[in-house]
Amino acid sequence: MRFLLRLASLVALAAAVIAGTIDSIQSVAASAVVMTPMSEAWQDVSPDTLISLQSALSYYIHPRFYAFIFQWLMLQPAFAVFLVIALLFWMIGYKKPPIAGRFTA
């Protein structure tokens, strides 16, 4: 299970680096700071899954959850959302080193 969480963290980190690189290229081209919102990035990649997730959250969870949390999350920069997701997956899959040391019985 730890392997899967670390792999998901790596994938989210790679997506954050790609999103950050795209934002930096657009910022240099526009001579202004450009940060792509998560909803716009998701819309560019897969619009069908975004629509299905929105309808599923508003139907199964609660419409207010969609109105407050999900819409707020979709307005945040894509690279920041992916960085937070990568950090959470890494923290969940982290294995603490033994207290006594490496060569204990």
PDB file of C-alpha atoms in Angstrom:
ATOM      1  CA  MET A   1       0.000   0.000   0.000  1.00  0.00           C
ATOM      2  CA  ARG A   2       2.873   2.358   0.759  1.00  0.00           C
ATOM      3  CA  PHE A   3       4.243   1.775  -2.714  1.00  0.00           C
ATOM      4  CA  LEU A   4       0.951   2.824  -4.310  1.00  0.00           C
ATOM      5  CA  LEU A   5       0.750   5.946  -2.172  1.00  0.00           C
ATOM      6  CA  ARG A   6       4.318   6.905  -3.021  1.00  0.00           C
ATOM      7  CA  LEU A   7       3.634   6.251  -6.699  1.00  0.00           C
ATOM      8  CA  ALA A   8       0.520   8.461  -6.542  1.00  0.00           C
ATOM      9  CA  SER A   9       2.637  11.117  -4.830  1.00  0.00           C
ATOM     10  CA  LEU A  10       5.211  10.907  -7.618  1.00  0.00           C
ATOM     11  CA  VAL A  11       2.520  11.235 -10.288  1.00  0.00           C
ATOM     12  CA  ALA A  12       0.971  14.246  -8.527  1.00  0.00           C
ATOM     13  CA  LEU A  13       4.410  15.820  -8.145  1.00  0.00           C
ATOM     14  CA  ALA A  14       5.113  15.312 -11.849  1.00  0.00           C
ATOM     15  CA  ALA A  15       1.754  16.914 -12.702  1.00  0.00           C
ATOM     16  CA  ALA A  16       2.609  19.862 -10.431  1.00  0.00           C
ATOM     17  CA  VAL A  17       5.958  20.348 -12.147  1.00  0.00           C
ATOM     18  CA  ILE A  18       4.326  20.182 -15.581  1.00  0.00           C
ATOM     19  CA  ALA A  19       1.594  22.648 -14.565  1.00  0.00           C
ATOM     20  CA  GLY A  20       4.175  24.980 -13.037  1.00  0.00           C
ATOM     21  CA  THR A  21       6.329  24.801 -16.152  1.00  0.00           C
ATOM     22  CA  ILE A  22       3.371  25.622 -18.382  1.00  0.00           C
ATOM     23  CA  ASP A  23       2.444  28.557 -16.144  1.00  0.00           C
ATOM     24  CA  SER A  24       6.010  29.877 -16.165  1.00  0.00           C
ATOM     25  CA  ILE A  25       6.232  29.645 -19.963  1.00  0.00           C
ATOM     26  CA  GLN A  26       2.917  31.494 -20.314  1.00  0.00           C
ATOM     27  CA  SER A  27       4.084  34.097 -17.790  1.00  0.00           C
ATOM     28  CA  VAL A  28       7.263  34.786 -19.741  1.00  0.00           C
ATOM     29  CA  ALA A  29       5.334  34.984 -23.019  1.00  0.00           C
ATOM     30  CA  ALA A  30       2.739  37.379 -21.573  1.00  0.00           C
ATOM     31  CA  SER A  31       5.237  39.413 -19.500  1.00  0.00           C
ATOM     32  CA  ALA A  32       2.857  39.041 -16.575  1.00  0.00           C
ATOM     33  CA  VAL A  33       2.190  36.432 -13.914  1.00  0.00           C
ATOM     34  CA  VAL A  34      -0.130  33.736 -15.260  1.00  0.00           C
ATOM     35  CA  MET A  35      -1.489  31.011 -12.969  1.00  0.00           C
ATOM     36  CA  THR A  36      -3.875  28.529 -14.519  1.00  0.00           C
ATOM     37  CA  PRO A  37      -6.801  27.617 -12.232  1.00  0.00           C
ATOM     38  CA  MET A  38      -7.380  23.943 -11.541  1.00  0.00           C
ATOM     39  CA  SER A  39     -10.767  23.972 -13.283  1.00  0.00           C
ATOM     40  CA  GLU A  40      -9.276  25.357 -16.500  1.00  0.00           C
ATOM     41  CA  ALA A  41      -6.438  22.827 -16.490  1.00  0.00           C
ATOM     42  CA  TRP A  42      -8.863  19.966 -15.820  1.00  0.00           C
ATOM     43  CA  GLN A  43     -11.190  21.277 -18.531  1.00  0.00           C
ATOM     44  CA  ASP A  44      -8.325  21.218 -21.032  1.00  0.00           C
ATOM     45  CA  VAL A  45      -7.313  17.655 -20.169  1.00  0.00           C
ATOM     46  CA  SER A  46     -10.642  15.875 -19.637  1.00  0.00           C
ATOM     47  CA  PRO A  47     -13.881  17.888 -19.635  1.00  0.00           C
ATOM     48  CA  ASP A  48     -16.120  14.814 -19.290  1.00  0.00           C
ATOM     49  CA  THR A  49     -14.592  13.697 -15.986  1.00  0.00           C
ATOM     50  CA  LEU A  50     -14.861  17.218 -14.569  1.00  0.00           C
ATOM     51  CA  ILE A  51     -18.578  17.372 -15.370  1.00  0.00           C
ATOM     52  CA  SER A  52     -19.211  13.878 -14.003  1.00  0.00           C
ATOM     53  CA  LEU A  53     -17.308  14.631 -10.778  1.00  0.00           C
ATOM     54  CA  GLN A  54     -19.229  17.874 -10.298  1.00  0.00           C
ATOM     55  CA  SER A  55     -22.581  16.136 -10.728  1.00  0.00           C
ATOM     56  CA  ALA A  56     -21.562  13.214  -8.501  1.00  0.00           C
ATOM     57  CA  LEU A  57     -20.399  15.519  -5.690  1.00  0.00           C
ATOM     58  CA  SER A  58     -23.515  17.635  -5.799  1.00  0.00           C
ATOM     59  CA  TYR A  59     -25.789  14.567  -5.896  1.00  0.00           C
ATOM     60  CA  TYR A  60     -24.121  12.067  -3.536  1.00  0.00           C
ATOM     61  CA  ILE A  61     -22.301  14.238  -1.005  1.00  0.00           C
ATOM     62  CA  HIS A  62     -24.147  17.516  -0.615  1.00  0.00           C
ATOM     63  CA  PRO A  63     -24.815  20.490  -2.879  1.00  0.00           C
ATOM     64  CA  ARG A  64     -23.255  22.878  -0.365  1.00  0.00           C
ATOM     65  CA  PHE A  65     -20.017  20.898  -0.369  1.00  0.00           C
ATOM     66  CA  TYR A  66     -19.841  21.460  -4.089  1.00  0.00           C
ATOM     67  CA  ALA A  67     -20.747  25.124  -3.728  1.00  0.00           C
ATOM     68  CA  PHE A  68     -18.147  25.968  -1.106  1.00  0.00           C
ATOM     69  CA  ILE A  69     -15.242  23.527  -1.041  1.00  0.00           C
ATOM     70  CA  PHE A  70     -15.086  22.171  -4.582  1.00  0.00           C
ATOM     71  CA  GLN A  71     -15.558  25.517  -6.321  1.00  0.00           C
ATOM     72  CA  TRP A  72     -12.954  27.114  -4.038  1.00  0.00           C
ATOM     73  CA  LEU A  73     -10.540  24.298  -4.841  1.00  0.00           C
ATOM     74  CA  MET A  74     -11.128  24.667  -8.567  1.00  0.00           C
ATOM     75  CA  LEU A  75     -10.169  28.361  -8.408  1.00  0.00           C
ATOM     76  CA  GLN A  76      -6.728  27.637  -6.922  1.00  0.00           C
ATOM     77  CA  PRO A  77      -3.644  27.347  -9.171  1.00  0.00           C
ATOM     78  CA  ALA A  78      -3.253  23.869 -10.633  1.00  0.00           C
ATOM     79  CA  PHE A  79       0.387  23.476  -9.595  1.00  0.00           C
ATOM     80  CA  ALA A  80      -0.441  24.300  -5.970  1.00  0.00           C
ATOM     81  CA  VAL A  81      -3.307  21.799  -5.837  1.00  0.00           C
ATOM     82  CA  PHE A  82      -1.103  19.054  -7.245  1.00  0.00           C
ATOM     83  CA  LEU A  83       1.703  19.928  -4.812  1.00  0.00           C
ATOM     84  CA  VAL A  84      -0.673  19.620  -1.851  1.00  0.00           C
ATOM     85  CA  ILE A  85      -2.015  16.304  -3.162  1.00  0.00           C
ATOM     86  CA  ALA A  86       1.551  15.016  -3.621  1.00  0.00           C
ATOM     87  CA  LEU A  87       2.460  16.078  -0.083  1.00  0.00           C
ATOM     88  CA  LEU A  88      -0.611  14.379   1.399  1.00  0.00           C
ATOM     89  CA  PHE A  89       0.049  11.111  -0.426  1.00  0.00           C
ATOM     90  CA  TRP A  90       3.714  11.192   0.597  1.00  0.00           C
ATOM     91  CA  MET A  91       2.825  11.849   4.245  1.00  0.00           C
ATOM     92  CA  ILE A  92       0.328   8.976   4.290  1.00  0.00           C
ATOM     93  CA  GLY A  93       2.813   6.571   2.676  1.00  0.00           C
ATOM     94  CA  TYR A  94       5.821   7.656   4.755  1.00  0.00           C
ATOM     95  CA  LYS A  95       7.551   4.944   6.792  1.00  0.00           C
ATOM     96  CA  LYS A  96       9.173   6.135   9.994  1.00  0.00           C
ATOM     97  CA  PRO A  97      12.734   4.958  10.536  1.00  0.00           C
ATOM     98  CA  PRO A  98      13.259   2.730  13.587  1.00  0.00           C
ATOM     99  CA  ILE A  99      14.048   4.644  16.772  1.00  0.00           C
ATOM    100  CA  ALA A 100      16.875   2.397  17.908  1.00  0.00           C
ATOM    101  CA  GLY A 101      18.744   2.562  14.627  1.00  0.00           C
ATOM    102  CA  ARG A 102      19.385   0.574  11.528  1.00  0.00           C
ATOM    103  CA  PHE A 103      21.337  -2.378  12.980  1.00  0.00           C
ATOM    104  CA  THR A 104      19.120  -3.310  15.925  1.00  0.00           C
ATOM    105  CA  ALA A 105      17.599  -6.737  16.367  1.00  0.00           C
TER     106      ALA A 105
END
